[in-house]
PDB file of C-alpha atoms and ligand atoms in Angstrom:
ATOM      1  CA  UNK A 288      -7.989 -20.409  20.525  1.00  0.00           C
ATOM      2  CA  UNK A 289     -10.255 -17.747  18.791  1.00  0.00           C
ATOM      3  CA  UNK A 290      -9.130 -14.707  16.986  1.00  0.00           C
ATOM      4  CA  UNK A 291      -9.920 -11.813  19.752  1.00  0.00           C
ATOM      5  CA  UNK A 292     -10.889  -8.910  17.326  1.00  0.00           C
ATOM      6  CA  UNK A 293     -12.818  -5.193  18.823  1.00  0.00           C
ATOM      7  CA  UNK A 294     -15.578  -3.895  17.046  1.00  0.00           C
ATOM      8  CA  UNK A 295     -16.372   0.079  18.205  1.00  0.00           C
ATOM      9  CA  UNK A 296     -19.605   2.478  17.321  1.00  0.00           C
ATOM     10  CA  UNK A 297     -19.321   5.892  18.057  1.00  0.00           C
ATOM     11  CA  UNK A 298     -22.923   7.148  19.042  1.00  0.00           C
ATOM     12  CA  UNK A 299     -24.527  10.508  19.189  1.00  0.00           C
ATOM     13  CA  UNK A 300     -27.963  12.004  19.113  1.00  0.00           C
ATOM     14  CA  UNK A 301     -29.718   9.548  17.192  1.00  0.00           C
ATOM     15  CA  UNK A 302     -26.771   8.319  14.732  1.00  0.00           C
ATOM     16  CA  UNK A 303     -24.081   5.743  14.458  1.00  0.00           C
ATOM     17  CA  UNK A 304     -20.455   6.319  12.720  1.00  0.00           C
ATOM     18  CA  UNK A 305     -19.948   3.311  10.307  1.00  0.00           C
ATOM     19  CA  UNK A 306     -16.991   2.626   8.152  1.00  0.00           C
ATOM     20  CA  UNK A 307     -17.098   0.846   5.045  1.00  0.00           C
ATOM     21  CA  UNK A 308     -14.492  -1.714   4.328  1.00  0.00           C
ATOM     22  CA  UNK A 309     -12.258  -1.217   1.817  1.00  0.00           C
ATOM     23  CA  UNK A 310     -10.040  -4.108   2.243  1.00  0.00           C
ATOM     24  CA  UNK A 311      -9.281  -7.553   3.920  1.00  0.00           C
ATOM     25  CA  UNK A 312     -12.156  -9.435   6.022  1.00  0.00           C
ATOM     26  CA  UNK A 313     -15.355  -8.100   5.394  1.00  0.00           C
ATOM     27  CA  UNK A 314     -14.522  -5.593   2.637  1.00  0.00           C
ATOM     28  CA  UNK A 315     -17.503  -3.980   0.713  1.00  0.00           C
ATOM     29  CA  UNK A 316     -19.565  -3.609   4.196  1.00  0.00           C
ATOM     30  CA  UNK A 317     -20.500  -1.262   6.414  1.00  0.00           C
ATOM     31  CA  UNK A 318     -19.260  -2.288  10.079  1.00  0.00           C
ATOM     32  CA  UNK A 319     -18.469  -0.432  13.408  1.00  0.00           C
ATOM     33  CA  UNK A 320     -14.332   0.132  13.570  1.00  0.00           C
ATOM     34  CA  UNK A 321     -11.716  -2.365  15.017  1.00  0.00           C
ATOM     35  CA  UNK A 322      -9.621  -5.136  14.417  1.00  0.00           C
ATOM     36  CA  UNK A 323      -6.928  -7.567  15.876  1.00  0.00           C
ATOM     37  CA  UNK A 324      -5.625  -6.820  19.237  1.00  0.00           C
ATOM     38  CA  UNK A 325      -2.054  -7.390  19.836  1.00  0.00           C
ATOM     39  CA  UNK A 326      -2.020  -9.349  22.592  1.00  0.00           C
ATOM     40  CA  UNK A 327       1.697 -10.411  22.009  1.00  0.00           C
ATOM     41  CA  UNK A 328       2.701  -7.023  22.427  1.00  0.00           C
ATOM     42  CA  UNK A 329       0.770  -6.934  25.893  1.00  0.00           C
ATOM     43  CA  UNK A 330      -1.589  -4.788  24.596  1.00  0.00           C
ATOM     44  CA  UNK A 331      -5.320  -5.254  26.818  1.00  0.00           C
ATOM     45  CA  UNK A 332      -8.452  -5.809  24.370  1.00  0.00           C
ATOM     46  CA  UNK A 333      -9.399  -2.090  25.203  1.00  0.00           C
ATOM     47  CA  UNK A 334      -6.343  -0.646  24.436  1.00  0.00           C
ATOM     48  CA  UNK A 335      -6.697  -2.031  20.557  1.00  0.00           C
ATOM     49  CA  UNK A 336     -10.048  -0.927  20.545  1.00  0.00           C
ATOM     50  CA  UNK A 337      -9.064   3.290  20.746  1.00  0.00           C
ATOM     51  CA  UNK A 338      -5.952   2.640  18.876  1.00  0.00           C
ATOM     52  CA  UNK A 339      -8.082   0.879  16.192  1.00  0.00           C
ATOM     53  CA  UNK A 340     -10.861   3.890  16.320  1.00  0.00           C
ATOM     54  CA  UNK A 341      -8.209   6.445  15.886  1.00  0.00           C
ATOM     55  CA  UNK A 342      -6.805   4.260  12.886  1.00  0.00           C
ATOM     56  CA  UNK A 343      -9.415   3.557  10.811  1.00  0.00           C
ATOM     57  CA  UNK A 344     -11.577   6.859  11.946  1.00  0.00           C
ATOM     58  CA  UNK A 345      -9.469   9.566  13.165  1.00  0.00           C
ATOM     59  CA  UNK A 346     -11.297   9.730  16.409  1.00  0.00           C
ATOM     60  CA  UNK A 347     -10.213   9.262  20.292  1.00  0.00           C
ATOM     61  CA  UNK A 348     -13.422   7.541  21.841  1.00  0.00           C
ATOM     62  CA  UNK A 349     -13.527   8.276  25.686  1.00  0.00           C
ATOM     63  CA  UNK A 350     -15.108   5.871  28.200  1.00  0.00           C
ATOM     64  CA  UNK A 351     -15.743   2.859  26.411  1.00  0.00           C
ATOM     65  CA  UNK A 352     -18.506   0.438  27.382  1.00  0.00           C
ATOM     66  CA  UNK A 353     -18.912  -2.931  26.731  1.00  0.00           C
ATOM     67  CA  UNK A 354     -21.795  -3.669  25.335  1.00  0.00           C
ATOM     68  CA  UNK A 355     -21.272  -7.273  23.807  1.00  0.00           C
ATOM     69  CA  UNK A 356     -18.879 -10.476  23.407  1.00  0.00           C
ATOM     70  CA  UNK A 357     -19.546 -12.206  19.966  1.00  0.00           C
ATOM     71  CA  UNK A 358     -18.767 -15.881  19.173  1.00  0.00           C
ATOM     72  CA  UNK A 359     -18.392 -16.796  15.730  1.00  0.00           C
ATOM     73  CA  UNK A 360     -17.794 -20.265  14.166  1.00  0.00           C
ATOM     74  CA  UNK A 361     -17.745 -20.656  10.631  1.00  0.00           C
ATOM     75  CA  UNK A 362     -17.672 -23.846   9.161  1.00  0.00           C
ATOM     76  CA  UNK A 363     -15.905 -23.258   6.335  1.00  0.00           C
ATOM     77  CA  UNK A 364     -12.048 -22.810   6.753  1.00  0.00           C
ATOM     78  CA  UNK A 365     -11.700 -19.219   6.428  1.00  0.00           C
ATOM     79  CA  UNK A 366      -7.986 -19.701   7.575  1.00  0.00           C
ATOM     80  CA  UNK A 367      -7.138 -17.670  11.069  1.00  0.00           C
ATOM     81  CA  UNK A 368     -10.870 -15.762  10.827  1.00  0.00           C
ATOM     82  CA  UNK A 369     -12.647 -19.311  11.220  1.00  0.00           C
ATOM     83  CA  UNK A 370     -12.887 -18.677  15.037  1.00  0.00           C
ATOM     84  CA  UNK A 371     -13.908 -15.382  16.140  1.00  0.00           C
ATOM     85  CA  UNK A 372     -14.151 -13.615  19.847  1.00  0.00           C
ATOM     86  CA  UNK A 373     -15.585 -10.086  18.972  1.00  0.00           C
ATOM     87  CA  UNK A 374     -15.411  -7.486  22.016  1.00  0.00           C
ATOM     88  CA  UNK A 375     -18.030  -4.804  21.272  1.00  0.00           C
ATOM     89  CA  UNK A 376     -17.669  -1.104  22.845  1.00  0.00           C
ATOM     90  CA  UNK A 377     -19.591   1.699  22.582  1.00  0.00           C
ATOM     91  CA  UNK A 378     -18.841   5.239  23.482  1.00  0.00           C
ATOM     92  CA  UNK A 379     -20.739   9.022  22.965  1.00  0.00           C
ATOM     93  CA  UNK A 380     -17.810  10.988  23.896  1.00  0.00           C
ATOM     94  CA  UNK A 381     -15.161  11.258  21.788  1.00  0.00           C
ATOM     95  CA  UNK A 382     -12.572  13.564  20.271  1.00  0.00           C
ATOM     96  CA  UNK A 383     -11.103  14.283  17.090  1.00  0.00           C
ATOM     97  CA  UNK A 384     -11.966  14.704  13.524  1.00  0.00           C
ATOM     98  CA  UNK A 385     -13.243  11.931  11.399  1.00  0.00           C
ATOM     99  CA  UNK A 386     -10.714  11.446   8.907  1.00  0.00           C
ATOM    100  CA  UNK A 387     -10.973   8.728   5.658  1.00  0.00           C
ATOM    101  CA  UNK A 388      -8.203   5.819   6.374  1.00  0.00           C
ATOM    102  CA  UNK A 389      -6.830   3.234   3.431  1.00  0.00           C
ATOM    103  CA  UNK A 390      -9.254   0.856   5.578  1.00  0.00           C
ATOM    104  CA  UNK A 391     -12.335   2.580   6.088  1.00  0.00           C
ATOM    105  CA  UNK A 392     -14.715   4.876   4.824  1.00  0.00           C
ATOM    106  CA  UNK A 393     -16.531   6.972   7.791  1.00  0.00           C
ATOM    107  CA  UNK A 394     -20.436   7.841   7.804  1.00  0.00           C
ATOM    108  CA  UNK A 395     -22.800   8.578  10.007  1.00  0.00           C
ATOM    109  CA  UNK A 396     -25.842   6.700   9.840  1.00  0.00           C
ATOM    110  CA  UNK A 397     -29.150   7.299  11.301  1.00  0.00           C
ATOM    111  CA  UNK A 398     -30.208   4.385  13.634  1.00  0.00           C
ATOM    112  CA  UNK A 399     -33.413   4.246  11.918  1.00  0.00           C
ATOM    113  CA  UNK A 400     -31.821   3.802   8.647  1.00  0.00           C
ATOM    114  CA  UNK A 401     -28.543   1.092   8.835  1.00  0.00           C
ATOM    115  CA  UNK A 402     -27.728  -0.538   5.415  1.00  0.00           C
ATOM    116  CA  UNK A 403     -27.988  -4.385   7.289  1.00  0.00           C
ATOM    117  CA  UNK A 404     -28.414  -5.286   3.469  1.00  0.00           C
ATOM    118  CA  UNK A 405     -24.608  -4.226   3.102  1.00  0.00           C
ATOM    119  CA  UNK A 406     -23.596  -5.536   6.048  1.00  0.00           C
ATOM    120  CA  UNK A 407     -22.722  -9.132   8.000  1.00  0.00           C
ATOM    121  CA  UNK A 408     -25.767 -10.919   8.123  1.00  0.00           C
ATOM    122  CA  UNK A 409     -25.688 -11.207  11.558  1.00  0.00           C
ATOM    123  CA  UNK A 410     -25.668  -7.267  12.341  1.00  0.00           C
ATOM    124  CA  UNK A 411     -29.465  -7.009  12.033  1.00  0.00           C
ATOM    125  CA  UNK A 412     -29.695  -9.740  14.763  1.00  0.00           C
ATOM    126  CA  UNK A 413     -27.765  -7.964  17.553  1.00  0.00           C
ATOM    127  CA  UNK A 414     -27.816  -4.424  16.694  1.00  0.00           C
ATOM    128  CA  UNK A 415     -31.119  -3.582  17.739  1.00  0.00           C
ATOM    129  CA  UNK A 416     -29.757  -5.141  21.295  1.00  0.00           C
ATOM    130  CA  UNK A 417     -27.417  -3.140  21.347  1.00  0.00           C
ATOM    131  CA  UNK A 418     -29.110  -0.088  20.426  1.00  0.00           C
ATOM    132  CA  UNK A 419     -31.778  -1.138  23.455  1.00  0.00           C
ATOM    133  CA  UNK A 420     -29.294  -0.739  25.620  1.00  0.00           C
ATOM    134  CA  UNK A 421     -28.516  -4.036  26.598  1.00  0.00           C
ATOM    135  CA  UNK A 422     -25.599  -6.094  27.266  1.00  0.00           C
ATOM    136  CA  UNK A 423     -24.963  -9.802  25.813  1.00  0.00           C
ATOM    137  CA  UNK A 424     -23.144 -12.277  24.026  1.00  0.00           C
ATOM    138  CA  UNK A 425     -24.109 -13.611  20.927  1.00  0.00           C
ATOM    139  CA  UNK A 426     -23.136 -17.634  19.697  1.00  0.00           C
ATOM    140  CA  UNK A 427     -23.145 -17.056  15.792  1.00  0.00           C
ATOM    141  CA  UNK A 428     -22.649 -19.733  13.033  1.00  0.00           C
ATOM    142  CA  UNK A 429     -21.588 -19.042   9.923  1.00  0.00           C
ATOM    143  CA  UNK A 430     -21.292 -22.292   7.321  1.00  0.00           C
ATOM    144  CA  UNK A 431     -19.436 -19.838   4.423  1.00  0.00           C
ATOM    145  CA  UNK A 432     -18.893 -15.991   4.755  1.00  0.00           C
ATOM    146  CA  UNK A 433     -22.274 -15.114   3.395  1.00  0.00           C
ATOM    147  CA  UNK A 434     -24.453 -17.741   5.208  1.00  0.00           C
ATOM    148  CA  UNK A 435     -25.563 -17.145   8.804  1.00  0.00           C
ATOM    149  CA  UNK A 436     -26.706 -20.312   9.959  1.00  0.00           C
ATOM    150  CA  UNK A 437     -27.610 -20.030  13.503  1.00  0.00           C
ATOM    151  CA  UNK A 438     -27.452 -17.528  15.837  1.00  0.00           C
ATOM    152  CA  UNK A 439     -28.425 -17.113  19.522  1.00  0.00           C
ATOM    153  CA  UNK A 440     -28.238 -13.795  21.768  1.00  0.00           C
ATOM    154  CA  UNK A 441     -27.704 -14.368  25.938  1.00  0.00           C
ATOM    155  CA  UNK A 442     -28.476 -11.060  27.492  1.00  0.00           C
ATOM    156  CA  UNK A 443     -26.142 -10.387  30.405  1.00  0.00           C
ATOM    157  CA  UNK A 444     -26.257  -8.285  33.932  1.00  0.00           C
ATOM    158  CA  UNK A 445     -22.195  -7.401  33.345  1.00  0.00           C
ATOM    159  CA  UNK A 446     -18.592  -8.750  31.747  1.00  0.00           C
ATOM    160  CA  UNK A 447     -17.377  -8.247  35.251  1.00  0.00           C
TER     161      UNK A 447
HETATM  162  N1  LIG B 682     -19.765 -11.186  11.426  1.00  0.00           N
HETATM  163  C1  LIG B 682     -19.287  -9.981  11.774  1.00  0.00           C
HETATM  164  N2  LIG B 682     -20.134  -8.989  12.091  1.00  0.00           N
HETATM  165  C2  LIG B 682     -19.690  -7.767  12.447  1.00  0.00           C
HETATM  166  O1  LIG B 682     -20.512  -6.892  12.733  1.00  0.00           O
HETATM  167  N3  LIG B 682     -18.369  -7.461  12.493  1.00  0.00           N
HETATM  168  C3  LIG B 682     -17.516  -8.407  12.184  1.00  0.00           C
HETATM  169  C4  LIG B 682     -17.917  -9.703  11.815  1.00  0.00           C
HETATM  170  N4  LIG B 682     -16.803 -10.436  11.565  1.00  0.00           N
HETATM  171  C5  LIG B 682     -15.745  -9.611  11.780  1.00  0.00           C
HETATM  172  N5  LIG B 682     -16.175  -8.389  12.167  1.00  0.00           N
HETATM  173  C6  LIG B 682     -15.324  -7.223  12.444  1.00  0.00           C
HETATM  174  C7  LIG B 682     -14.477  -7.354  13.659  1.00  0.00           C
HETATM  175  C8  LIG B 682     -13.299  -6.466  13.313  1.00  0.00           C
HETATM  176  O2  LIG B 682     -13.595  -5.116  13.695  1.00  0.00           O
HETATM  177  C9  LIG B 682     -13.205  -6.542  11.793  1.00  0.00           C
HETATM  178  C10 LIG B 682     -12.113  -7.445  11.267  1.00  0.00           C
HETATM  179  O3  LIG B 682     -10.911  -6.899  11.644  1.00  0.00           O
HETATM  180  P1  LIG B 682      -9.608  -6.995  10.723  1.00  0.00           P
HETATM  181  O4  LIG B 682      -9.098  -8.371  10.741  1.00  0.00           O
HETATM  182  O5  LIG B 682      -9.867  -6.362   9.403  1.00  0.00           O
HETATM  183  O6  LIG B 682      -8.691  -6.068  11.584  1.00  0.00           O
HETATM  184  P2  LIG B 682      -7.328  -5.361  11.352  1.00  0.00           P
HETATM  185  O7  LIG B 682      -7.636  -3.893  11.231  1.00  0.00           O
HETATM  186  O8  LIG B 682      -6.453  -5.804  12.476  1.00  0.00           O
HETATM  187  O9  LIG B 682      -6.857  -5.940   9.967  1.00  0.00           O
HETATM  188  P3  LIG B 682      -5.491  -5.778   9.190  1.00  0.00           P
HETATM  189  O10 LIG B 682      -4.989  -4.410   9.523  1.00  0.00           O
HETATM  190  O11 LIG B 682      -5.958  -5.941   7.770  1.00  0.00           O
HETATM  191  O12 LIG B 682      -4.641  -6.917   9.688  1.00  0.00           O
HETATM  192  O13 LIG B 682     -14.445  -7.054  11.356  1.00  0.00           O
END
């Protein structure tokens, strides 16, 4: 059974908010917001997508859209992060003011200008997907945490 994790980006004219990590999986790199989802609590993937927006950004995102699914394998045993099921939302309307959280670090970032050389490896891959509008799901193979070794994007009509 994969890990199911969220990943959110909060859009507006022409920007992206990204957090940087400041602790746990993935720390030191920019990234959209999210995290586990507590299924065990009966909690639905989109409900621990807001609740991990407002954590870790101080925002309520309205409407969230799917966008993506990510699979990610890593070979290496990276312990309960080996196998990952990313659910990827975007959203423009939102409430709120961004605040800094002990997890993240809130910026907004011009589309034109993401820091994919402080980021996952795969980001640079799929991002531009997303940011043509698309909707897919990504098969992503990691053989360490810094060494993407295959990847492979399936564009989709819906997650229906
Ligand atoms: N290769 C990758 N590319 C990417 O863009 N985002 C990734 C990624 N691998 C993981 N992520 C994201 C998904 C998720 O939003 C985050 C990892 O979530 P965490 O486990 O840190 O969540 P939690 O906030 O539940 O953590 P804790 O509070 O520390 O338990 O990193």
């Amino acid at each position: 059974m994969p890990l199911i994790l969220t990943l959110v980006f909060v859009l507006r004219e022409g920007q992206v908010l990204l957090g940087l990590k400041k602790r746990g999986f993935g720390q030191g790199l920019w990234n959209g917001f999210g995290g586990k989802v507590n299924l065990a609590d009966g909690e639905t993937i989109i409900q621990g997508a807001v609740r991990e927006l407002q954590e870790e950004s101080g925002l309520i995102g309205n409407n969230l859209e799917k966008v993506a699914i990510l699979n990610f394998q890593f070979e290496k045993d990276m312990g309960k992060y080996t196998d990952l099921e990313i659910h990827v939302f975007k959203t423009s309307t939102f409430e709120g003011e961004i605040i800094e959280s002990e997890e993240m670090l809130p910026k907004w970032y011009n589309i034109s200008d993401i820091p994919y050389k402080e980021m996952w490896p795969d980001d640079a891959i799929w991002y531009p997907v997303m940011f043509a509008g698309k909707l897919f799901t990504a098969d992503i193979k990691f053989s360490d945490e810094k060494t993407m070794i295959s990847h492979k994007i399936t564009e989709v009509l819906s997650f229906e």
